Amino acid sequence: MESQPGGSKMNLPRKKRQKRTYFTSNEKGMVVNVHKYVKQTWPTDEYPYKTRIMGKTASILGIGVDGEIVWIML
């Protein structure tokens, strides 16, 4: 018996960072169209902060705002 608990003896491969994927031209068009829609339908009693509009657009499309090229496109 071993005196100390040990983990698995297998060496697992290191997790690599995923490569950044870019949007296709169709996806870019969708982002722009959804952004325009969100901006047009934004409540009039609320100031249209760009960060909030971007967050709403990203949540509708199911993409992340951080690290994406959404900021660059708009």
PDB file of N, CA and C in Angstrom, residues 2-57:
ATOM      1  N   GLU A   2       0.369   2.263  -0.690  1.00  0.00           N
ATOM      2  CA  GLU A   2       1.087   3.533  -0.708  1.00  0.00           C
ATOM      3  C   GLU A   2       0.743   4.320   0.543  1.00  0.00           C
ATOM      4  N   SER A   3       1.723   5.050   1.047  1.00  0.00           N
ATOM      5  CA  SER A   3       1.482   5.810   2.265  1.00  0.00           C
ATOM      6  C   SER A   3       0.756   7.126   1.996  1.00  0.00           C
ATOM      7  N   GLN A   4       0.844   7.629   0.761  1.00  0.00           N
ATOM      8  CA  GLN A   4       0.175   8.884   0.432  1.00  0.00           C
ATOM      9  C   GLN A   4      -0.796   8.659  -0.712  1.00  0.00           C
ATOM     10  N   PRO A   5      -1.932   9.349  -0.641  1.00  0.00           N
ATOM     11  CA  PRO A   5      -2.869   9.210  -1.755  1.00  0.00           C
ATOM     12  C   PRO A   5      -2.274   9.845  -3.007  1.00  0.00           C
ATOM     13  N   GLY A   6      -2.467   9.189  -4.085  1.00  0.00           N
ATOM     14  CA  GLY A   6      -1.917   9.711  -5.326  1.00  0.00           C
ATOM     15  C   GLY A   6      -2.976   9.790  -6.393  1.00  0.00           C
ATOM     16  N   GLY A   7      -2.687  10.571  -7.373  1.00  0.00           N
ATOM     17  CA  GLY A   7      -3.601  10.707  -8.488  1.00  0.00           C
ATOM     18  C   GLY A   7      -3.346   9.613  -9.497  1.00  0.00           C
ATOM     19  N   SER A   8      -3.881   9.786 -10.608  1.00  0.00           N
ATOM     20  CA  SER A   8      -3.708   8.829 -11.683  1.00  0.00           C
ATOM     21  C   SER A   8      -2.261   8.858 -12.159  1.00  0.00           C
ATOM     22  N   LYS A   9      -1.765   7.722 -12.544  1.00  0.00           N
ATOM     23  CA  LYS A   9      -0.392   7.640 -13.038  1.00  0.00           C
ATOM     24  C   LYS A   9      -0.294   8.056 -14.503  1.00  0.00           C
ATOM     25  N   MET A  10      -1.478   8.232 -15.149  1.00  0.00           N
ATOM     26  CA  MET A  10      -1.464   8.620 -16.558  1.00  0.00           C
ATOM     27  C   MET A  10      -1.106  10.089 -16.697  1.00  0.00           C
ATOM     28  N   ASN A  11      -0.315  10.379 -17.699  1.00  0.00           N
ATOM     29  CA  ASN A  11      -0.034  11.769 -18.018  1.00  0.00           C
ATOM     30  C   ASN A  11      -1.063  12.239 -19.027  1.00  0.00           C
ATOM     31  N   LEU A  12      -1.857  13.213 -18.632  1.00  0.00           N
ATOM     32  CA  LEU A  12      -2.873  13.745 -19.525  1.00  0.00           C
ATOM     33  C   LEU A  12      -2.271  14.869 -20.360  1.00  0.00           C
ATOM     34  N   PRO A  13      -2.705  14.989 -21.599  1.00  0.00           N
ATOM     35  CA  PRO A  13      -2.173  16.077 -22.418  1.00  0.00           C
ATOM     36  C   PRO A  13      -2.632  17.428 -21.875  1.00  0.00           C
ATOM     37  N   ARG A  14      -1.787  18.424 -22.061  1.00  0.00           N
ATOM     38  CA  ARG A  14      -2.126  19.766 -21.598  1.00  0.00           C
ATOM     39  C   ARG A  14      -3.266  20.323 -22.431  1.00  0.00           C
ATOM     40  N   LYS A  15      -4.130  21.054 -21.778  1.00  0.00           N
ATOM     41  CA  LYS A  15      -5.223  21.691 -22.510  1.00  0.00           C
ATOM     42  C   LYS A  15      -4.661  22.896 -23.249  1.00  0.00           C
ATOM     43  N   LYS A  16      -4.972  22.961 -24.512  1.00  0.00           N
ATOM     44  CA  LYS A  16      -4.493  24.076 -25.316  1.00  0.00           C
ATOM     45  C   LYS A  16      -5.590  25.108 -25.446  1.00  0.00           C
ATOM     46  N   ARG A  17      -5.173  26.337 -25.616  1.00  0.00           N
ATOM     47  CA  ARG A  17      -6.139  27.403 -25.844  1.00  0.00           C
ATOM     48  C   ARG A  17      -6.765  27.230 -27.200  1.00  0.00           C
ATOM     49  N   GLN A  18      -8.068  27.448 -27.243  1.00  0.00           N
ATOM     50  CA  GLN A  18      -8.743  27.344 -28.526  1.00  0.00           C
ATOM     51  C   GLN A  18      -8.313  28.493 -29.415  1.00  0.00           C
ATOM     52  N   LYS A  19      -8.184  28.197 -30.681  1.00  0.00           N
ATOM     53  CA  LYS A  19      -7.849  29.250 -31.621  1.00  0.00           C
ATOM     54  C   LYS A  19      -9.059  30.147 -31.812  1.00  0.00           C
ATOM     55  N   ARG A  20      -8.785  31.402 -32.017  1.00  0.00           N
ATOM     56  CA  ARG A  20      -9.856  32.376 -32.197  1.00  0.00           C
ATOM     57  C   ARG A  20     -10.544  32.138 -33.531  1.00  0.00           C
ATOM     58  N   THR A  21     -11.854  32.099 -33.487  1.00  0.00           N
ATOM     59  CA  THR A  21     -12.611  31.936 -34.721  1.00  0.00           C
ATOM     60  C   THR A  21     -13.202  33.279 -35.105  1.00  0.00           C
ATOM     61  N   TYR A  22     -13.213  33.545 -36.373  1.00  0.00           N
ATOM     62  CA  TYR A  22     -13.717  34.813 -36.870  1.00  0.00           C
ATOM     63  C   TYR A  22     -15.090  34.614 -37.490  1.00  0.00           C
ATOM     64  N   PHE A  23     -15.839  35.700 -37.550  1.00  0.00           N
ATOM     65  CA  PHE A  23     -17.170  35.642 -38.129  1.00  0.00           C
ATOM     66  C   PHE A  23     -17.089  35.600 -39.647  1.00  0.00           C
ATOM     67  N   THR A  24     -18.014  34.876 -40.249  1.00  0.00           N
ATOM     68  CA  THR A  24     -18.128  34.890 -41.703  1.00  0.00           C
ATOM     69  C   THR A  24     -18.863  36.166 -42.101  1.00  0.00           C
ATOM     70  N   SER A  25     -18.907  36.440 -43.389  1.00  0.00           N
ATOM     71  CA  SER A  25     -19.578  37.667 -43.836  1.00  0.00           C
ATOM     72  C   SER A  25     -21.076  37.615 -43.524  1.00  0.00           C
ATOM     73  N   ASN A  26     -21.681  36.428 -43.593  1.00  0.00           N
ATOM     74  CA  ASN A  26     -23.103  36.297 -43.238  1.00  0.00           C
ATOM     75  C   ASN A  26     -23.332  36.590 -41.757  1.00  0.00           C
ATOM     76  N   GLU A  27     -22.447  36.079 -40.917  1.00  0.00           N
ATOM     77  CA  GLU A  27     -22.574  36.313 -39.479  1.00  0.00           C
ATOM     78  C   GLU A  27     -22.366  37.787 -39.147  1.00  0.00           C
ATOM     79  N   LYS A  28     -21.429  38.425 -39.837  1.00  0.00           N
ATOM     80  CA  LYS A  28     -21.207  39.856 -39.616  1.00  0.00           C
ATOM     81  C   LYS A  28     -22.458  40.644 -39.969  1.00  0.00           C
ATOM     82  N   GLY A  29     -23.102  40.269 -41.067  1.00  0.00           N
ATOM     83  CA  GLY A  29     -24.342  40.931 -41.463  1.00  0.00           C
ATOM     84  C   GLY A  29     -25.429  40.754 -40.426  1.00  0.00           C
ATOM     85  N   MET A  30     -25.509  39.548 -39.841  1.00  0.00           N
ATOM     86  CA  MET A  30     -26.505  39.301 -38.797  1.00  0.00           C
ATOM     87  C   MET A  30     -26.242  40.175 -37.576  1.00  0.00           C
ATOM     88  N   VAL A  31     -24.974  40.289 -37.188  1.00  0.00           N
ATOM     89  CA  VAL A  31     -24.632  41.106 -36.025  1.00  0.00           C
ATOM     90  C   VAL A  31     -25.027  42.558 -36.267  1.00  0.00           C
ATOM     91  N   VAL A  32     -24.712  43.068 -37.442  1.00  0.00           N
ATOM     92  CA  VAL A  32     -25.037  44.459 -37.769  1.00  0.00           C
ATOM     93  C   VAL A  32     -26.547  44.671 -37.792  1.00  0.00           C
ATOM     94  N   ASN A  33     -27.281  43.746 -38.399  1.00  0.00           N
ATOM     95  CA  ASN A  33     -28.738  43.883 -38.473  1.00  0.00           C
ATOM     96  C   ASN A  33     -29.396  43.812 -37.099  1.00  0.00           C
ATOM     97  N   VAL A  34     -28.940  42.889 -36.267  1.00  0.00           N
ATOM     98  CA  VAL A  34     -29.507  42.775 -34.920  1.00  0.00           C
ATOM     99  C   VAL A  34     -29.167  44.026 -34.107  1.00  0.00           C
ATOM    100  N   HIS A  35     -27.950  44.542 -34.273  1.00  0.00           N
ATOM    101  CA  HIS A  35     -27.553  45.759 -33.560  1.00  0.00           C
ATOM    102  C   HIS A  35     -28.444  46.931 -33.962  1.00  0.00           C
ATOM    103  N   LYS A  36     -28.716  47.067 -35.252  1.00  0.00           N
ATOM    104  CA  LYS A  36     -29.601  48.143 -35.721  1.00  0.00           C
ATOM    105  C   LYS A  36     -30.998  47.985 -35.127  1.00  0.00           C
ATOM    106  N   TYR A  37     -31.499  46.761 -35.099  1.00  0.00           N
ATOM    107  CA  TYR A  37     -32.833  46.496 -34.555  1.00  0.00           C
ATOM    108  C   TYR A  37     -32.897  46.842 -33.069  1.00  0.00           C
ATOM    109  N   VAL A  38     -31.884  46.403 -32.321  1.00  0.00           N
ATOM    110  CA  VAL A  38     -31.862  46.670 -30.880  1.00  0.00           C
ATOM    111  C   VAL A  38     -31.792  48.176 -30.635  1.00  0.00           C
ATOM    112  N   LYS A  39     -30.984  48.869 -31.426  1.00  0.00           N
ATOM    113  CA  LYS A  39     -30.841  50.318 -31.261  1.00  0.00           C
ATOM    114  C   LYS A  39     -32.154  51.045 -31.569  1.00  0.00           C
ATOM    115  N   GLN A  40     -32.870  50.590 -32.597  1.00  0.00           N
ATOM    116  CA  GLN A  40     -34.131  51.232 -32.969  1.00  0.00           C
ATOM    117  C   GLN A  40     -35.242  50.958 -31.960  1.00  0.00           C
ATOM    118  N   THR A  41     -35.224  49.784 -31.356  1.00  0.00           N
ATOM    119  CA  THR A  41     -36.287  49.415 -30.419  1.00  0.00           C
ATOM    120  C   THR A  41     -35.913  49.676 -28.961  1.00  0.00           C
ATOM    121  N   TRP A  42     -34.806  50.385 -28.728  1.00  0.00           N
ATOM    122  CA  TRP A  42     -34.373  50.679 -27.363  1.00  0.00           C
ATOM    123  C   TRP A  42     -35.406  51.584 -26.701  1.00  0.00           C
ATOM    124  N   PRO A  43     -35.752  51.346 -25.433  1.00  0.00           N
ATOM    125  CA  PRO A  43     -36.760  52.174 -24.758  1.00  0.00           C
ATOM    126  C   PRO A  43     -36.365  53.653 -24.752  1.00  0.00           C
ATOM    127  N   THR A  44     -37.338  54.517 -24.992  1.00  0.00           N
ATOM    128  CA  THR A  44     -37.057  55.949 -25.083  1.00  0.00           C
ATOM    129  C   THR A  44     -36.742  56.568 -23.728  1.00  0.00           C
ATOM    130  N   ASP A  45     -37.210  55.954 -22.645  1.00  0.00           N
ATOM    131  CA  ASP A  45     -36.944  56.505 -21.318  1.00  0.00           C
ATOM    132  C   ASP A  45     -35.592  56.073 -20.756  1.00  0.00           C
ATOM    133  N   GLU A  46     -34.826  55.312 -21.510  1.00  0.00           N
ATOM    134  CA  GLU A  46     -33.528  54.821 -21.062  1.00  0.00           C
ATOM    135  C   GLU A  46     -32.450  55.285 -22.030  1.00  0.00           C
ATOM    136  N   TYR A  47     -31.335  55.791 -21.473  1.00  0.00           N
ATOM    137  CA  TYR A  47     -30.250  56.271 -22.330  1.00  0.00           C
ATOM    138  C   TYR A  47     -29.607  55.088 -23.055  1.00  0.00           C
ATOM    139  N   PRO A  48     -29.379  55.199 -24.355  1.00  0.00           N
ATOM    140  CA  PRO A  48     -28.821  54.066 -25.121  1.00  0.00           C
ATOM    141  C   PRO A  48     -27.296  53.961 -25.002  1.00  0.00           C
ATOM    142  N   TYR A  49     -26.833  53.487 -23.855  1.00  0.00           N
ATOM    143  CA  TYR A  49     -25.395  53.275 -23.687  1.00  0.00           C
ATOM    144  C   TYR A  49     -24.933  52.207 -24.669  1.00  0.00           C
ATOM    145  N   LYS A  50     -23.765  52.449 -25.270  1.00  0.00           N
ATOM    146  CA  LYS A  50     -23.259  51.515 -26.272  1.00  0.00           C
ATOM    147  C   LYS A  50     -22.983  50.138 -25.656  1.00  0.00           C
ATOM    148  N   THR A  51     -22.474  50.128 -24.430  1.00  0.00           N
ATOM    149  CA  THR A  51     -22.159  48.843 -23.799  1.00  0.00           C
ATOM    150  C   THR A  51     -23.412  48.016 -23.547  1.00  0.00           C
ATOM    151  N   ARG A  52     -24.498  48.678 -23.160  1.00  0.00           N
ATOM    152  CA  ARG A  52     -25.742  47.940 -22.918  1.00  0.00           C
ATOM    153  C   ARG A  52     -26.336  47.420 -24.223  1.00  0.00           C
ATOM    154  N   ILE A  53     -26.268  48.252 -25.265  1.00  0.00           N
ATOM    155  CA  ILE A  53     -26.782  47.811 -26.566  1.00  0.00           C
ATOM    156  C   ILE A  53     -25.951  46.641 -27.083  1.00  0.00           C
ATOM    157  N   MET A  54     -24.634  46.724 -26.907  1.00  0.00           N
ATOM    158  CA  MET A  54     -23.765  45.625 -27.347  1.00  0.00           C
ATOM    159  C   MET A  54     -24.051  44.353 -26.549  1.00  0.00           C
ATOM    160  N   GLY A  55     -24.259  44.492 -25.250  1.00  0.00           N
ATOM    161  CA  GLY A  55     -24.578  43.332 -24.423  1.00  0.00           C
ATOM    162  C   GLY A  55     -25.890  42.683 -24.819  1.00  0.00           C
ATOM    163  N   LYS A  56     -26.889  43.505 -25.100  1.00  0.00           N
ATOM    164  CA  LYS A  56     -28.193  42.982 -25.532  1.00  0.00           C
ATOM    165  C   LYS A  56     -28.057  42.278 -26.874  1.00  0.00           C
ATOM    166  N   THR A  57     -27.313  42.883 -27.805  1.00  0.00           N
ATOM    167  CA  THR A  57     -27.092  42.273 -29.121  1.00  0.00           C
ATOM    168  C   THR A  57     -26.388  40.930 -28.975  1.00  0.00           C
TER     169      THR A  57
END
